[in-house]
GROMACS .gro file of C-alpha atoms in nm:
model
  143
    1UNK     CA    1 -13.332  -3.858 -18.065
    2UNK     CA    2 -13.341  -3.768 -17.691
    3UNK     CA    3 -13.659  -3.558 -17.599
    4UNK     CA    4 -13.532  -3.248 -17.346
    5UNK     CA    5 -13.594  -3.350 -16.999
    6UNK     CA    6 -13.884  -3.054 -16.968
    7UNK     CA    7 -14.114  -3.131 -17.279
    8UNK     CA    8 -14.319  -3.355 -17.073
    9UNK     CA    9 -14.328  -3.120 -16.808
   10UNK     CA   10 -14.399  -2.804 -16.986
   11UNK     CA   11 -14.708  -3.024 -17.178
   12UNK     CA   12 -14.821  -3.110 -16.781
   13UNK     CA   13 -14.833  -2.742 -16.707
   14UNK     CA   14 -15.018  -2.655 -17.034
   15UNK     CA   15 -15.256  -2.875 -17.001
   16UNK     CA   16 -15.301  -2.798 -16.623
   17UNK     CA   17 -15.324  -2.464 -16.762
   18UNK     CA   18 -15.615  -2.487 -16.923
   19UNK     CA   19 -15.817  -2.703 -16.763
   20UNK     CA   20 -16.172  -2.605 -16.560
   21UNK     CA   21 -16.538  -2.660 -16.640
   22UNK     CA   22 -16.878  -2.453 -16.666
   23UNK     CA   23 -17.184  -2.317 -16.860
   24UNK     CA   24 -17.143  -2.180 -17.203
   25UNK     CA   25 -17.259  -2.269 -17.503
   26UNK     CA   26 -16.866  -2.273 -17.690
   27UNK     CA   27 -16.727  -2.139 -17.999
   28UNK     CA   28 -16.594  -1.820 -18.047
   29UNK     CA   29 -16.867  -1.531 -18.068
   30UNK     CA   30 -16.851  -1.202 -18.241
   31UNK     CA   31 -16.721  -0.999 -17.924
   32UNK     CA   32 -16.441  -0.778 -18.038
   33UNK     CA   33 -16.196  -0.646 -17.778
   34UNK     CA   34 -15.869  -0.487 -17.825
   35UNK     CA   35 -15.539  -0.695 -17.644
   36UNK     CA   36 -15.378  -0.494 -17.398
   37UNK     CA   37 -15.118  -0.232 -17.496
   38UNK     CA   38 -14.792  -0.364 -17.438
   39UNK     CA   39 -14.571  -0.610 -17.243
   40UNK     CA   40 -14.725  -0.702 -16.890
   41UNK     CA   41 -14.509  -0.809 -16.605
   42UNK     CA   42 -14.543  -1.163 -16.520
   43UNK     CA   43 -14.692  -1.254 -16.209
   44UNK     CA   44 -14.476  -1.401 -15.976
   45UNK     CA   45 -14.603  -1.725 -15.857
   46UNK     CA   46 -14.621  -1.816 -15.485
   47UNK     CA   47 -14.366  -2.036 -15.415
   48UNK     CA   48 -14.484  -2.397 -15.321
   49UNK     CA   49 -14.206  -2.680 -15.137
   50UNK     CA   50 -14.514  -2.944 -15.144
   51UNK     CA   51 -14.546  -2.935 -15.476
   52UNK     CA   52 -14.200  -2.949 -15.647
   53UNK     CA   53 -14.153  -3.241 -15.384
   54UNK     CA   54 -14.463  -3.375 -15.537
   55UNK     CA   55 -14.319  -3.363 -15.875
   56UNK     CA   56 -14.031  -3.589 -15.756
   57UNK     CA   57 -13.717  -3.626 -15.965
   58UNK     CA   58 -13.838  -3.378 -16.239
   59UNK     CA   59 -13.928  -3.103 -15.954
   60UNK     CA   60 -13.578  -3.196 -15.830
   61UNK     CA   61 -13.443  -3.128 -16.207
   62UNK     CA   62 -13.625  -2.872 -16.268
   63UNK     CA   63 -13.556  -2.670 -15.950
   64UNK     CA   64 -13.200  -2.752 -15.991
   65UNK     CA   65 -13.205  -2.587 -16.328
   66UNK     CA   66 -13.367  -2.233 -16.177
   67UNK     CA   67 -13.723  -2.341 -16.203
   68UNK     CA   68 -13.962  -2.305 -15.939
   69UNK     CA   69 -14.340  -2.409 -15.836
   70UNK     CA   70 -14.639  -2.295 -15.746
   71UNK     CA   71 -15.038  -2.173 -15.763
   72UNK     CA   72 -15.250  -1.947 -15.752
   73UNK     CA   73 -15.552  -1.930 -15.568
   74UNK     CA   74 -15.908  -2.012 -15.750
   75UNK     CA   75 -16.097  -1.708 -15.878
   76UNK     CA   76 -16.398  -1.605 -15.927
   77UNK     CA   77 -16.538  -1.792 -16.253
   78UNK     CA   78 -16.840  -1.565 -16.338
   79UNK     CA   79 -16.937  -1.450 -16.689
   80UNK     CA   80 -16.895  -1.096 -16.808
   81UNK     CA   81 -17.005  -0.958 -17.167
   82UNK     CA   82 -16.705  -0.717 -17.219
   83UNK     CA   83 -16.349  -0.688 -17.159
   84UNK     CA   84 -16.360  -0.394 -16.920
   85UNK     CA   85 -16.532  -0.629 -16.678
   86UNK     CA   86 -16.246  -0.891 -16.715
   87UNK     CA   87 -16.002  -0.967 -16.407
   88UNK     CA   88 -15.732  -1.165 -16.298
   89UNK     CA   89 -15.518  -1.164 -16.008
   90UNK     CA   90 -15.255  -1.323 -16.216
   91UNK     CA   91 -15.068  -1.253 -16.569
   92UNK     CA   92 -15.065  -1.490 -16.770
   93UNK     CA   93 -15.378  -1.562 -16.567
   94UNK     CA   94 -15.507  -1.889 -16.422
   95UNK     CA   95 -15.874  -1.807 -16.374
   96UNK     CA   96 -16.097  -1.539 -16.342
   97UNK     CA   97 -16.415  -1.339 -16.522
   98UNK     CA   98 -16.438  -1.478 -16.864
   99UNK     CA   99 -16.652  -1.436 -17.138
  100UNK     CA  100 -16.955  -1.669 -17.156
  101UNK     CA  101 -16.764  -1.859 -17.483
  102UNK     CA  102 -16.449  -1.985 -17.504
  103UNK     CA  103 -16.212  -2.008 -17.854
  104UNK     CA  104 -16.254  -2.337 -18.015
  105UNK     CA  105 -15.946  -2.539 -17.919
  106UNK     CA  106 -15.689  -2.547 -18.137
  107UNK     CA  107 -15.325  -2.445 -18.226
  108UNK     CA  108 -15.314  -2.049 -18.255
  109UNK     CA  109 -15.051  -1.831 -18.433
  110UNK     CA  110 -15.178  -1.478 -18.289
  111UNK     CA  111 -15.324  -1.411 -17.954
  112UNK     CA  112 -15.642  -1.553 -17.783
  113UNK     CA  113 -15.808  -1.244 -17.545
  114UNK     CA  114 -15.775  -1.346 -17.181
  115UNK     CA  115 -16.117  -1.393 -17.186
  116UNK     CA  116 -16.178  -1.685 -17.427
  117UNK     CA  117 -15.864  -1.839 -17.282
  118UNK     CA  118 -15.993  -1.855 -16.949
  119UNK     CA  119 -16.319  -1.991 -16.998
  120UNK     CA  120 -16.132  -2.249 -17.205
  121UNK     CA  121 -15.884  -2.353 -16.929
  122UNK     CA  122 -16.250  -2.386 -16.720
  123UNK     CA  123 -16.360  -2.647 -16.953
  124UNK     CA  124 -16.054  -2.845 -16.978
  125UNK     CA  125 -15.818  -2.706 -17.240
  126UNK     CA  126 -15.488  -2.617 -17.227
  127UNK     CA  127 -15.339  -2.327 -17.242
  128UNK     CA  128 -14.951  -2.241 -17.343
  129UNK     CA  129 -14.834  -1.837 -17.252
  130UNK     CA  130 -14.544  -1.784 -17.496
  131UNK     CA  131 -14.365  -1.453 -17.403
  132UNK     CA  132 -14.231  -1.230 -17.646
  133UNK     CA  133 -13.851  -1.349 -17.637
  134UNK     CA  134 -13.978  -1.733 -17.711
  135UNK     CA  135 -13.772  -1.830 -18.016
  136UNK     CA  136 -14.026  -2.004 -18.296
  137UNK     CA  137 -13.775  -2.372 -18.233
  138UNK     CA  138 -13.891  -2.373 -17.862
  139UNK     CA  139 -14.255  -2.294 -17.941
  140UNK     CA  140 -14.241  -2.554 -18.200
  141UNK     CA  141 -14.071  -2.861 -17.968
  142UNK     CA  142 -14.392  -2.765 -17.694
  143UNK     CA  143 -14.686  -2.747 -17.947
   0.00000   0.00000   0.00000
């Protein structure tokens, strides 16, 4: 069976996604927050040449089929005790204030807060942003 072309990109990004590193002592804590009402608007992402060039024949694939490439820049990465003190520049977002723990890494059904999430892409995890309109097949052939 022939694996689609952006699999092993799509893992790349995940994994680039959630990937940084500091204190904490892990594991999920007892801090209940509420997810944001609603559908957010994505972020657009700043357009980068340099890297889809980097990416070679893939970034060449990929851009051919609509995709495009980019980053954000580095956040802040302090701690904060409660959701109201969270912020990103970004949605999904990249980095940011995070809560001093992180969600124990894993494959999740239901939502992570932003703030787990974050603090887990600081340590080294991965981190996949389904939207809404993400079919359960597609979700399936990334995890």
């Amino acid at each position: 069976m022939r694996r689609h072309p952006l699999v092993p990109l799509l893992v790349l990004l995940v994994v680039a996604i959630l990937v940084a590193g500091c204190g904490g002592s892990g594991g999920g804590s007892e801090r209940k927050t509420k997810p944001p009402k609603g559908p957010r608007a994505i972020t657009a992402i700043p357009p980068s040449d340099a890297l889809t060039k980097d990416m070679g024949d893939q970034g060449a694939a990929l851009t051919a089929a609509g995709c495009s490439f980019g980053a954000f820049d580095q956040e802040s990465a302090e701690h904060v005790d409660t959701a109201a003190d969270l912020h990103f520049d970004s949605f999904p977002p990249t980095s940011g204030t995070h809560y001093p723990d992180w969600a124990p890494y894993g494959l999740y059904t239901e939502r992570i807060e932003d703030g787990y999430a974050v603090h887990d892409m600081e340590h080294g995890g991965v981190v996949v942003w389904f939207g809404t309109k993400v079919d359960t097949k597609t979700q399936d052939a990334v995890a």
